[in-house]
Amino acid sequence: MQNRHRMMLVGSALLTSLALFPAGAAQAATAPVPAQTVVTAGQVSAPGAPAALQRSLTYWRGYRNGYRRGVRDGYRDCRRKRVGAHGHRGGRQYTRGWAAGYLRGYRRVCGR
């Protein structure tokens, strides 16, 4: 019974996507050529890109770097059987990423 319902859902989704595909292809064929993207020093920005988007990218880049460092520190602390504060520099995004990563690394190894 579950397989029957699943097939009905998947089948209807497939039919819907097939029905919409030609319309999307026609729009893509007539769409104007997008503006040229400028790449500088590992940062991607398009002419006229909103400042909020750039701030968002900066935030997530800092969060990711903090998360990676936090996982490493949490893993090491679990191996050494200690929990402690580590000195790190960065903004609030780095700090939030580090805290999330630390818990993930510590729990992954210690299972707590």
PDB file of N, CA and C in Angstrom:
ATOM      1  N   MET A   1       0.818  -1.180   0.000  1.00  0.00           N
ATOM      2  CA  MET A   1       0.000   0.000   0.000  1.00  0.00           C
ATOM      3  C   MET A   1       0.871   1.256   0.000  1.00  0.00           C
ATOM      4  N   GLN A   2       1.957   1.225   0.810  1.00  0.00           N
ATOM      5  CA  GLN A   2       2.838   2.388   0.846  1.00  0.00           C
ATOM      6  C   GLN A   2       3.506   2.617  -0.505  1.00  0.00           C
ATOM      7  N   ASN A   3       3.919   1.538  -1.149  1.00  0.00           N
ATOM      8  CA  ASN A   3       4.563   1.677  -2.450  1.00  0.00           C
ATOM      9  C   ASN A   3       3.608   2.284  -3.469  1.00  0.00           C
ATOM     10  N   ARG A   4       2.359   1.930  -3.367  1.00  0.00           N
ATOM     11  CA  ARG A   4       1.363   2.454  -4.301  1.00  0.00           C
ATOM     12  C   ARG A   4       1.210   3.968  -4.120  1.00  0.00           C
ATOM     13  N   HIS A   5       1.140   4.409  -2.863  1.00  0.00           N
ATOM     14  CA  HIS A   5       1.026   5.843  -2.596  1.00  0.00           C
ATOM     15  C   HIS A   5       2.293   6.583  -3.033  1.00  0.00           C
ATOM     16  N   ARG A   6       3.422   5.968  -2.764  1.00  0.00           N
ATOM     17  CA  ARG A   6       4.689   6.584  -3.142  1.00  0.00           C
ATOM     18  C   ARG A   6       4.775   6.738  -4.656  1.00  0.00           C
ATOM     19  N   MET A   7       4.371   5.704  -5.385  1.00  0.00           N
ATOM     20  CA  MET A   7       4.410   5.766  -6.846  1.00  0.00           C
ATOM     21  C   MET A   7       3.451   6.826  -7.375  1.00  0.00           C
ATOM     22  N   MET A   8       2.306   6.984  -6.720  1.00  0.00           N
ATOM     23  CA  MET A   8       1.360   8.004  -7.156  1.00  0.00           C
ATOM     24  C   MET A   8       1.966   9.393  -6.961  1.00  0.00           C
ATOM     25  N   LEU A   9       2.634   9.608  -5.835  1.00  0.00           N
ATOM     26  CA  LEU A   9       3.252  10.905  -5.579  1.00  0.00           C
ATOM     27  C   LEU A   9       4.409  11.180  -6.531  1.00  0.00           C
ATOM     28  N   VAL A  10       5.257  10.183  -6.713  1.00  0.00           N
ATOM     29  CA  VAL A  10       6.406  10.358  -7.595  1.00  0.00           C
ATOM     30  C   VAL A  10       5.942  10.544  -9.034  1.00  0.00           C
ATOM     31  N   GLY A  11       4.943   9.778  -9.433  1.00  0.00           N
ATOM     32  CA  GLY A  11       4.426   9.891 -10.798  1.00  0.00           C
ATOM     33  C   GLY A  11       3.833  11.257 -11.073  1.00  0.00           C
ATOM     34  N   SER A  12       3.074  11.778 -10.119  1.00  0.00           N
ATOM     35  CA  SER A  12       2.479  13.097 -10.335  1.00  0.00           C
ATOM     36  C   SER A  12       3.549  14.180 -10.356  1.00  0.00           C
ATOM     37  N   ALA A  13       4.569  14.043  -9.523  1.00  0.00           N
ATOM     38  CA  ALA A  13       5.660  15.021  -9.533  1.00  0.00           C
ATOM     39  C   ALA A  13       6.421  14.961 -10.853  1.00  0.00           C
ATOM     40  N   LEU A  14       6.619  13.767 -11.370  1.00  0.00           N
ATOM     41  CA  LEU A  14       7.313  13.599 -12.641  1.00  0.00           C
ATOM     42  C   LEU A  14       6.509  14.208 -13.784  1.00  0.00           C
ATOM     43  N   LEU A  15       5.228  13.958 -13.802  1.00  0.00           N
ATOM     44  CA  LEU A  15       4.385  14.525 -14.854  1.00  0.00           C
ATOM     45  C   LEU A  15       4.361  16.046 -14.782  1.00  0.00           C
ATOM     46  N   THR A  16       4.310  16.575 -13.591  1.00  0.00           N
ATOM     47  CA  THR A  16       4.315  18.029 -13.428  1.00  0.00           C
ATOM     48  C   THR A  16       5.616  18.626 -13.941  1.00  0.00           C
ATOM     49  N   SER A  17       6.737  17.991 -13.600  1.00  0.00           N
ATOM     50  CA  SER A  17       8.024  18.521 -14.055  1.00  0.00           C
ATOM     51  C   SER A  17       8.155  18.421 -15.568  1.00  0.00           C
ATOM     52  N   LEU A  18       7.648  17.353 -16.158  1.00  0.00           N
ATOM     53  CA  LEU A  18       7.696  17.226 -17.613  1.00  0.00           C
ATOM     54  C   LEU A  18       6.800  18.253 -18.291  1.00  0.00           C
ATOM     55  N   ALA A  19       5.685  18.556 -17.669  1.00  0.00           N
ATOM     56  CA  ALA A  19       4.778  19.541 -18.255  1.00  0.00           C
ATOM     57  C   ALA A  19       5.375  20.941 -18.184  1.00  0.00           C
ATOM     58  N   LEU A  20       6.145  21.226 -17.140  1.00  0.00           N
ATOM     59  CA  LEU A  20       6.721  22.554 -16.975  1.00  0.00           C
ATOM     60  C   LEU A  20       8.061  22.718 -17.675  1.00  0.00           C
ATOM     61  N   PHE A  21       8.728  21.642 -18.009  1.00  0.00           N
ATOM     62  CA  PHE A  21      10.057  21.731 -18.611  1.00  0.00           C
ATOM     63  C   PHE A  21      10.069  22.496 -19.928  1.00  0.00           C
ATOM     64  N   PRO A  22       9.194  22.221 -20.880  1.00  0.00           N
ATOM     65  CA  PRO A  22       9.253  22.975 -22.133  1.00  0.00           C
ATOM     66  C   PRO A  22       9.057  24.478 -21.921  1.00  0.00           C
ATOM     67  N   ALA A  23       8.232  24.876 -20.988  1.00  0.00           N
ATOM     68  CA  ALA A  23       8.030  26.300 -20.724  1.00  0.00           C
ATOM     69  C   ALA A  23       9.311  26.915 -20.174  1.00  0.00           C
ATOM     70  N   GLY A  24       9.984  26.221 -19.296  1.00  0.00           N
ATOM     71  CA  GLY A  24      11.239  26.722 -18.739  1.00  0.00           C
ATOM     72  C   GLY A  24      12.331  26.794 -19.789  1.00  0.00           C
ATOM     73  N   ALA A  25      12.379  25.822 -20.687  1.00  0.00           N
ATOM     74  CA  ALA A  25      13.386  25.827 -21.740  1.00  0.00           C
ATOM     75  C   ALA A  25      13.154  26.981 -22.700  1.00  0.00           C
ATOM     76  N   ALA A  26      11.901  27.275 -23.009  1.00  0.00           N
ATOM     77  CA  ALA A  26      11.595  28.378 -23.914  1.00  0.00           C
ATOM     78  C   ALA A  26      11.982  29.711 -23.279  1.00  0.00           C
ATOM     79  N   GLN A  27      11.744  29.862 -21.991  1.00  0.00           N
ATOM     80  CA  GLN A  27      12.117  31.099 -21.311  1.00  0.00           C
ATOM     81  C   GLN A  27      13.633  31.250 -21.263  1.00  0.00           C
ATOM     82  N   ALA A  28      14.335  30.159 -21.042  1.00  0.00           N
ATOM     83  CA  ALA A  28      15.789  30.223 -20.974  1.00  0.00           C
ATOM     84  C   ALA A  28      16.382  30.581 -22.329  1.00  0.00           C
ATOM     85  N   ALA A  29      15.756  30.117 -23.404  1.00  0.00           N
ATOM     86  CA  ALA A  29      16.261  30.399 -24.740  1.00  0.00           C
ATOM     87  C   ALA A  29      16.084  31.869 -25.102  1.00  0.00           C
ATOM     88  N   THR A  30      15.044  32.503 -24.601  1.00  0.00           N
ATOM     89  CA  THR A  30      14.782  33.897 -24.942  1.00  0.00           C
ATOM     90  C   THR A  30      15.295  34.869 -23.894  1.00  0.00           C
ATOM     91  N   ALA A  31      15.883  34.365 -22.822  1.00  0.00           N
ATOM     92  CA  ALA A  31      16.367  35.236 -21.745  1.00  0.00           C
ATOM     93  C   ALA A  31      17.598  36.006 -22.203  1.00  0.00           C
ATOM     94  N   PRO A  32      17.763  37.236 -21.745  1.00  0.00           N
ATOM     95  CA  PRO A  32      18.956  37.999 -22.114  1.00  0.00           C
ATOM     96  C   PRO A  32      20.200  37.403 -21.457  1.00  0.00           C
ATOM     97  N   VAL A  33      21.339  37.703 -22.017  1.00  0.00           N
ATOM     98  CA  VAL A  33      22.603  37.200 -21.492  1.00  0.00           C
ATOM     99  C   VAL A  33      22.875  37.887 -20.153  1.00  0.00           C
ATOM    100  N   PRO A  34      23.203  37.118 -19.091  1.00  0.00           N
ATOM    101  CA  PRO A  34      23.439  37.729 -17.783  1.00  0.00           C
ATOM    102  C   PRO A  34      24.695  38.596 -17.796  1.00  0.00           C
ATOM    103  N   ALA A  35      24.764  39.494 -16.812  1.00  0.00           N
ATOM    104  CA  ALA A  35      25.918  40.382 -16.686  1.00  0.00           C
ATOM    105  C   ALA A  35      27.164  39.571 -16.374  1.00  0.00           C
ATOM    106  N   GLN A  36      28.298  40.094 -16.784  1.00  0.00           N
ATOM    107  CA  GLN A  36      29.559  39.406 -16.571  1.00  0.00           C
ATOM    108  C   GLN A  36      29.927  39.418 -15.089  1.00  0.00           C
ATOM    109  N   THR A  37      30.403  38.285 -14.590  1.00  0.00           N
ATOM    110  CA  THR A  37      30.786  38.157 -13.187  1.00  0.00           C
ATOM    111  C   THR A  37      32.258  38.504 -13.036  1.00  0.00           C
ATOM    112  N   VAL A  38      32.576  39.234 -11.998  1.00  0.00           N
ATOM    113  CA  VAL A  38      33.948  39.646 -11.734  1.00  0.00           C
ATOM    114  C   VAL A  38      34.463  38.853 -10.545  1.00  0.00           C
ATOM    115  N   VAL A  39      35.633  38.206 -10.685  1.00  0.00           N
ATOM    116  CA  VAL A  39      36.222  37.418  -9.606  1.00  0.00           C
ATOM    117  C   VAL A  39      37.497  38.112  -9.153  1.00  0.00           C
ATOM    118  N   THR A  40      37.579  38.405  -7.851  1.00  0.00           N
ATOM    119  CA  THR A  40      38.774  39.053  -7.312  1.00  0.00           C
ATOM    120  C   THR A  40      39.155  38.413  -5.995  1.00  0.00           C
ATOM    121  N   ALA A  41      40.331  37.888  -5.918  1.00  0.00           N
ATOM    122  CA  ALA A  41      40.925  37.374  -4.676  1.00  0.00           C
ATOM    123  C   ALA A  41      39.986  36.467  -3.893  1.00  0.00           C
ATOM    124  N   GLY A  42      39.369  35.498  -4.547  1.00  0.00           N
ATOM    125  CA  GLY A  42      38.515  34.543  -3.860  1.00  0.00           C
ATOM    126  C   GLY A  42      37.146  35.068  -3.504  1.00  0.00           C
ATOM    127  N   GLN A  43      36.804  36.237  -3.971  1.00  0.00           N
ATOM    128  CA  GLN A  43      35.491  36.804  -3.663  1.00  0.00           C
ATOM    129  C   GLN A  43      34.747  36.999  -4.970  1.00  0.00           C
ATOM    130  N   VAL A  44      33.528  36.487  -5.034  1.00  0.00           N
ATOM    131  CA  VAL A  44      32.721  36.601  -6.237  1.00  0.00           C
ATOM    132  C   VAL A  44      31.720  37.718  -6.034  1.00  0.00           C
ATOM    133  N   SER A  45      31.703  38.638  -6.971  1.00  0.00           N
ATOM    134  CA  SER A  45      30.718  39.707  -6.895  1.00  0.00           C
ATOM    135  C   SER A  45      30.281  40.058  -8.301  1.00  0.00           C
ATOM    136  N   ALA A  46      29.036  40.344  -8.449  1.00  0.00           N
ATOM    137  CA  ALA A  46      28.492  40.737  -9.735  1.00  0.00           C
ATOM    138  C   ALA A  46      28.219  42.232  -9.699  1.00  0.00           C
ATOM    139  N   PRO A  47      28.337  42.887 -10.831  1.00  0.00           N
ATOM    140  CA  PRO A  47      28.022  44.313 -10.846  1.00  0.00           C
ATOM    141  C   PRO A  47      26.592  44.543 -10.382  1.00  0.00           C
ATOM    142  N   GLY A  48      26.421  45.454  -9.472  1.00  0.00           N
ATOM    143  CA  GLY A  48      25.083  45.752  -8.976  1.00  0.00           C
ATOM    144  C   GLY A  48      24.582  44.778  -7.926  1.00  0.00           C
ATOM    145  N   ALA A  49      25.455  43.900  -7.401  1.00  0.00           N
ATOM    146  CA  ALA A  49      25.026  42.955  -6.369  1.00  0.00           C
ATOM    147  C   ALA A  49      24.700  43.724  -5.095  1.00  0.00           C
ATOM    148  N   PRO A  50      23.614  43.382  -4.434  1.00  0.00           N
ATOM    149  CA  PRO A  50      23.235  44.105  -3.224  1.00  0.00           C
ATOM    150  C   PRO A  50      24.257  43.900  -2.106  1.00  0.00           C
ATOM    151  N   ALA A  51      24.416  44.934  -1.302  1.00  0.00           N
ATOM    152  CA  ALA A  51      25.377  44.878  -0.198  1.00  0.00           C
ATOM    153  C   ALA A  51      24.978  43.828   0.828  1.00  0.00           C
ATOM    154  N   ALA A  52      23.675  43.589   0.986  1.00  0.00           N
ATOM    155  CA  ALA A  52      23.215  42.587   1.951  1.00  0.00           C
ATOM    156  C   ALA A  52      23.714  41.201   1.572  1.00  0.00           C
ATOM    157  N   LEU A  53      23.774  40.919   0.272  1.00  0.00           N
ATOM    158  CA  LEU A  53      24.268  39.621  -0.181  1.00  0.00           C
ATOM    159  C   LEU A  53      25.740  39.472   0.166  1.00  0.00           C
ATOM    160  N   GLN A  54      26.516  40.521  -0.039  1.00  0.00           N
ATOM    161  CA  GLN A  54      27.935  40.467   0.298  1.00  0.00           C
ATOM    162  C   GLN A  54      28.139  40.264   1.797  1.00  0.00           C
ATOM    163  N   ARG A  55      27.341  40.943   2.619  1.00  0.00           N
ATOM    164  CA  ARG A  55      27.448  40.762   4.071  1.00  0.00           C
ATOM    165  C   ARG A  55      27.085  39.337   4.457  1.00  0.00           C
ATOM    166  N   SER A  56      26.088  38.773   3.788  1.00  0.00           N
ATOM    167  CA  SER A  56      25.668  37.409   4.084  1.00  0.00           C
ATOM    168  C   SER A  56      26.779  36.424   3.752  1.00  0.00           C
ATOM    169  N   LEU A  57      27.426  36.618   2.610  1.00  0.00           N
ATOM    170  CA  LEU A  57      28.525  35.729   2.235  1.00  0.00           C
ATOM    171  C   LEU A  57      29.674  35.837   3.230  1.00  0.00           C
ATOM    172  N   THR A  58      29.969  37.042   3.673  1.00  0.00           N
ATOM    173  CA  THR A  58      31.025  37.240   4.662  1.00  0.00           C
ATOM    174  C   THR A  58      30.671  36.546   5.969  1.00  0.00           C
ATOM    175  N   TYR A  59      29.421  36.643   6.378  1.00  0.00           N
ATOM    176  CA  TYR A  59      28.976  36.010   7.617  1.00  0.00           C
ATOM    177  C   TYR A  59      29.176  34.502   7.540  1.00  0.00           C
ATOM    178  N   TRP A  60      28.692  33.871   6.470  1.00  0.00           N
ATOM    179  CA  TRP A  60      28.769  32.416   6.384  1.00  0.00           C
ATOM    180  C   TRP A  60      30.198  31.934   6.194  1.00  0.00           C
ATOM    181  N   ARG A  61      31.020  32.726   5.552  1.00  0.00           N
ATOM    182  CA  ARG A  61      32.428  32.358   5.422  1.00  0.00           C
ATOM    183  C   ARG A  61      33.088  32.346   6.803  1.00  0.00           C
ATOM    184  N   GLY A  62      32.804  33.348   7.620  1.00  0.00           N
ATOM    185  CA  GLY A  62      33.341  33.388   8.979  1.00  0.00           C
ATOM    186  C   GLY A  62      32.794  32.262   9.835  1.00  0.00           C
ATOM    187  N   TYR A  63      31.495  31.972   9.687  1.00  0.00           N
ATOM    188  CA  TYR A  63      30.873  30.884  10.446  1.00  0.00           C
ATOM    189  C   TYR A  63      31.536  29.560  10.089  1.00  0.00           C
ATOM    190  N   ARG A  64      31.744  29.328   8.798  1.00  0.00           N
ATOM    191  CA  ARG A  64      32.348  28.073   8.346  1.00  0.00           C
ATOM    192  C   ARG A  64      33.759  27.923   8.900  1.00  0.00           C
ATOM    193  N   ASN A  65      34.537  28.995   8.860  1.00  0.00           N
ATOM    194  CA  ASN A  65      35.901  28.930   9.393  1.00  0.00           C
ATOM    195  C   ASN A  65      35.893  28.650  10.892  1.00  0.00           C
ATOM    196  N   GLY A  66      34.992  29.293  11.618  1.00  0.00           N
ATOM    197  CA  GLY A  66      34.876  29.039  13.050  1.00  0.00           C
ATOM    198  C   GLY A  66      34.429  27.619  13.343  1.00  0.00           C
ATOM    199  N   TYR A  67      33.505  27.107  12.545  1.00  0.00           N
ATOM    200  CA  TYR A  67      32.997  25.748  12.735  1.00  0.00           C
ATOM    201  C   TYR A  67      34.126  24.736  12.560  1.00  0.00           C
ATOM    202  N   ARG A  68      34.906  24.909  11.527  1.00  0.00           N
ATOM    203  CA  ARG A  68      36.017  23.982  11.284  1.00  0.00           C
ATOM    204  C   ARG A  68      37.004  23.985  12.448  1.00  0.00           C
ATOM    205  N   ARG A  69      37.330  25.171  12.918  1.00  0.00           N
ATOM    206  CA  ARG A  69      38.266  25.276  14.039  1.00  0.00           C
ATOM    207  C   ARG A  69      37.659  24.683  15.306  1.00  0.00           C
ATOM    208  N   GLY A  70      36.369  24.897  15.514  1.00  0.00           N
ATOM    209  CA  GLY A  70      35.697  24.359  16.689  1.00  0.00           C
ATOM    210  C   GLY A  70      35.656  22.841  16.692  1.00  0.00           C
ATOM    211  N   VAL A  71      35.394  22.237  15.538  1.00  0.00           N
ATOM    212  CA  VAL A  71      35.387  20.771  15.452  1.00  0.00           C
ATOM    213  C   VAL A  71      36.762  20.233  15.820  1.00  0.00           C
ATOM    214  N   ARG A  72      37.782  20.852  15.293  1.00  0.00           N
ATOM    215  CA  ARG A  72      39.142  20.402  15.593  1.00  0.00           C
ATOM    216  C   ARG A  72      39.458  20.538  17.078  1.00  0.00           C
ATOM    217  N   ASP A  73      39.104  21.677  17.666  1.00  0.00           N
ATOM    218  CA  ASP A  73      39.372  21.880  19.090  1.00  0.00           C
ATOM    219  C   ASP A  73      38.566  20.919  19.961  1.00  0.00           C
ATOM    220  N   GLY A  74      37.308  20.686  19.623  1.00  0.00           N
ATOM    221  CA  GLY A  74      36.480  19.754  20.382  1.00  0.00           C
ATOM    222  C   GLY A  74      37.012  18.335  20.316  1.00  0.00           C
ATOM    223  N   TYR A  75      37.460  17.940  19.145  1.00  0.00           N
ATOM    224  CA  TYR A  75      38.035  16.609  18.963  1.00  0.00           C
ATOM    225  C   TYR A  75      39.289  16.450  19.825  1.00  0.00           C
ATOM    226  N   ARG A  76      40.142  17.457  19.786  1.00  0.00           N
ATOM    227  CA  ARG A  76      41.383  17.389  20.573  1.00  0.00           C
ATOM    228  C   ARG A  76      41.099  17.366  22.069  1.00  0.00           C
ATOM    229  N   ASP A  77      40.160  18.175  22.517  1.00  0.00           N
ATOM    230  CA  ASP A  77      39.842  18.210  23.944  1.00  0.00           C
ATOM    231  C   ASP A  77      39.271  16.887  24.424  1.00  0.00           C
ATOM    232  N   CYS A  78      38.481  16.234  23.613  1.00  0.00           N
ATOM    233  CA  CYS A  78      37.930  14.941  24.008  1.00  0.00           C
ATOM    234  C   CYS A  78      39.051  13.917  24.130  1.00  0.00           C
ATOM    235  N   ARG A  79      39.970  13.956  23.202  1.00  0.00           N
ATOM    236  CA  ARG A  79      41.095  13.027  23.257  1.00  0.00           C
ATOM    237  C   ARG A  79      41.953  13.267  24.493  1.00  0.00           C
ATOM    238  N   ARG A  80      42.081  14.510  24.897  1.00  0.00           N
ATOM    239  CA  ARG A  80      42.897  14.864  26.062  1.00  0.00           C
ATOM    240  C   ARG A  80      42.105  14.803  27.360  1.00  0.00           C
ATOM    241  N   LYS A  81      40.838  14.478  27.273  1.00  0.00           N
ATOM    242  CA  LYS A  81      39.957  14.378  28.445  1.00  0.00           C
ATOM    243  C   LYS A  81      39.840  15.706  29.186  1.00  0.00           C
ATOM    244  N   ARG A  82      39.696  16.778  28.464  1.00  0.00           N
ATOM    245  CA  ARG A  82      39.509  18.073  29.096  1.00  0.00           C
ATOM    246  C   ARG A  82      38.548  18.904  28.254  1.00  0.00           C
ATOM    247  N   VAL A  83      37.951  19.833  28.914  1.00  0.00           N
ATOM    248  CA  VAL A  83      37.091  20.789  28.230  1.00  0.00           C
ATOM    249  C   VAL A  83      37.549  22.158  28.669  1.00  0.00           C
ATOM    250  N   GLY A  84      37.846  22.996  27.741  1.00  0.00           N
ATOM    251  CA  GLY A  84      38.330  24.314  28.118  1.00  0.00           C
ATOM    252  C   GLY A  84      38.022  25.336  27.056  1.00  0.00           C
ATOM    253  N   ALA A  85      38.204  26.577  27.431  1.00  0.00           N
ATOM    254  CA  ALA A  85      38.000  27.669  26.489  1.00  0.00           C
ATOM    255  C   ALA A  85      39.276  27.861  25.682  1.00  0.00           C
ATOM    256  N   HIS A  86      39.114  28.144  24.446  1.00  0.00           N
ATOM    257  CA  HIS A  86      40.239  28.387  23.559  1.00  0.00           C
ATOM    258  C   HIS A  86      40.202  29.839  23.132  1.00  0.00           C
ATOM    259  N   GLY A  87      41.359  30.426  23.042  1.00  0.00           N
ATOM    260  CA  GLY A  87      41.420  31.799  22.549  1.00  0.00           C
ATOM    261  C   GLY A  87      41.273  31.795  21.038  1.00  0.00           C
ATOM    262  N   HIS A  88      40.358  32.553  20.526  1.00  0.00           N
ATOM    263  CA  HIS A  88      40.194  32.668  19.088  1.00  0.00           C
ATOM    264  C   HIS A  88      39.769  34.080  18.747  1.00  0.00           C
ATOM    265  N   ARG A  89      40.141  34.481  17.565  1.00  0.00           N
ATOM    266  CA  ARG A  89      39.801  35.815  17.111  1.00  0.00           C
ATOM    267  C   ARG A  89      38.780  35.697  15.995  1.00  0.00           C
ATOM    268  N   GLY A  90      37.948  36.665  15.906  1.00  0.00           N
ATOM    269  CA  GLY A  90      36.949  36.694  14.847  1.00  0.00           C
ATOM    270  C   GLY A  90      35.708  37.379  15.343  1.00  0.00           C
ATOM    271  N   GLY A  91      34.809  37.600  14.447  1.00  0.00           N
ATOM    272  CA  GLY A  91      33.567  38.268  14.790  1.00  0.00           C
ATOM    273  C   GLY A  91      32.560  37.311  15.374  1.00  0.00           C
ATOM    274  N   ARG A  92      31.343  37.789  15.493  1.00  0.00           N
ATOM    275  CA  ARG A  92      30.302  36.959  16.095  1.00  0.00           C
ATOM    276  C   ARG A  92      30.000  35.731  15.245  1.00  0.00           C
ATOM    277  N   GLN A  93      30.132  35.849  13.920  1.00  0.00           N
ATOM    278  CA  GLN A  93      29.881  34.696  13.073  1.00  0.00           C
ATOM    279  C   GLN A  93      30.905  33.601  13.328  1.00  0.00           C
ATOM    280  N   TYR A  94      32.155  33.987  13.526  1.00  0.00           N
ATOM    281  CA  TYR A  94      33.200  33.013  13.813  1.00  0.00           C
ATOM    282  C   TYR A  94      32.933  32.351  15.160  1.00  0.00           C
ATOM    283  N   THR A  95      32.558  33.139  16.145  1.00  0.00           N
ATOM    284  CA  THR A  95      32.296  32.623  17.486  1.00  0.00           C
ATOM    285  C   THR A  95      31.128  31.651  17.478  1.00  0.00           C
ATOM    286  N   ARG A  96      30.060  31.992  16.781  1.00  0.00           N
ATOM    287  CA  ARG A  96      28.908  31.091  16.708  1.00  0.00           C
ATOM    288  C   ARG A  96      29.272  29.798  15.985  1.00  0.00           C
ATOM    289  N   GLY A  97      30.035  29.908  14.909  1.00  0.00           N
ATOM    290  CA  GLY A  97      30.477  28.717  14.189  1.00  0.00           C
ATOM    291  C   GLY A  97      31.390  27.857  15.033  1.00  0.00           C
ATOM    292  N   TRP A  98      32.301  28.517  15.772  1.00  0.00           N
ATOM    293  CA  TRP A  98      33.229  27.769  16.611  1.00  0.00           C
ATOM    294  C   TRP A  98      32.472  26.996  17.684  1.00  0.00           C
ATOM    295  N   ALA A  99      31.486  27.633  18.314  1.00  0.00           N
ATOM    296  CA  ALA A  99      30.725  26.968  19.377  1.00  0.00           C
ATOM    297  C   ALA A  99      29.970  25.761  18.833  1.00  0.00           C
ATOM    298  N   ALA A 100      29.345  25.914  17.676  1.00  0.00           N
ATOM    299  CA  ALA A 100      28.612  24.792  17.075  1.00  0.00           C
ATOM    300  C   ALA A 100      29.569  23.680  16.668  1.00  0.00           C
ATOM    301  N   GLY A 101      30.696  24.042  16.091  1.00  0.00           N
ATOM    302  CA  GLY A 101      31.684  23.049  15.673  1.00  0.00           C
ATOM    303  C   GLY A 101      32.321  22.334  16.846  1.00  0.00           C
ATOM    304  N   TYR A 102      32.581  23.071  17.929  1.00  0.00           N
ATOM    305  CA  TYR A 102      33.196  22.475  19.108  1.00  0.00           C
ATOM    306  C   TYR A 102      32.297  21.377  19.674  1.00  0.00           C
ATOM    307  N   LEU A 103      31.025  21.691  19.820  1.00  0.00           N
ATOM    308  CA  LEU A 103      30.090  20.687  20.341  1.00  0.00           C
ATOM    309  C   LEU A 103      30.022  19.480  19.421  1.00  0.00           C
ATOM    310  N   ARG A 104      30.010  19.723  18.125  1.00  0.00           N
ATOM    311  CA  ARG A 104      29.939  18.622  17.166  1.00  0.00           C
ATOM    312  C   ARG A 104      31.183  17.739  17.261  1.00  0.00           C
ATOM    313  N   GLY A 105      32.363  18.348  17.293  1.00  0.00           N
ATOM    314  CA  GLY A 105      33.598  17.576  17.370  1.00  0.00           C
ATOM    315  C   GLY A 105      33.723  16.815  18.678  1.00  0.00           C
ATOM    316  N   TYR A 106      33.354  17.444  19.780  1.00  0.00           N
ATOM    317  CA  TYR A 106      33.457  16.806  21.088  1.00  0.00           C
ATOM    318  C   TYR A 106      32.485  15.639  21.198  1.00  0.00           C
ATOM    319  N   ARG A 107      31.262  15.862  20.762  1.00  0.00           N
ATOM    320  CA  ARG A 107      30.252  14.799  20.859  1.00  0.00           C
ATOM    321  C   ARG A 107      30.533  13.655  19.903  1.00  0.00           C
ATOM    322  N   ARG A 108      31.092  13.961  18.755  1.00  0.00           N
ATOM    323  CA  ARG A 108      31.376  12.910  17.779  1.00  0.00           C
ATOM    324  C   ARG A 108      32.384  11.915  18.336  1.00  0.00           C
ATOM    325  N   VAL A 109      33.388  12.414  19.036  1.00  0.00           N
ATOM    326  CA  VAL A 109      34.433  11.539  19.556  1.00  0.00           C
ATOM    327  C   VAL A 109      34.041  10.946  20.900  1.00  0.00           C
ATOM    328  N   CYS A 110      33.548  11.779  21.808  1.00  0.00           N
ATOM    329  CA  CYS A 110      33.250  11.327  23.167  1.00  0.00           C
ATOM    330  C   CYS A 110      31.871  10.692  23.289  1.00  0.00           C
ATOM    331  N   GLY A 111      30.989  10.983  22.382  1.00  0.00           N
ATOM    332  CA  GLY A 111      29.653  10.404  22.432  1.00  0.00           C
ATOM    333  C   GLY A 111      28.785  10.978  23.527  1.00  0.00           C
ATOM    334  N   ARG A 112      29.054  12.189  23.964  1.00  0.00           N
ATOM    335  CA  ARG A 112      28.255  12.824  25.022  1.00  0.00           C
ATOM    336  C   ARG A 112      27.446  13.946  24.467  1.00  0.00           C
TER     337      ARG A 112
END
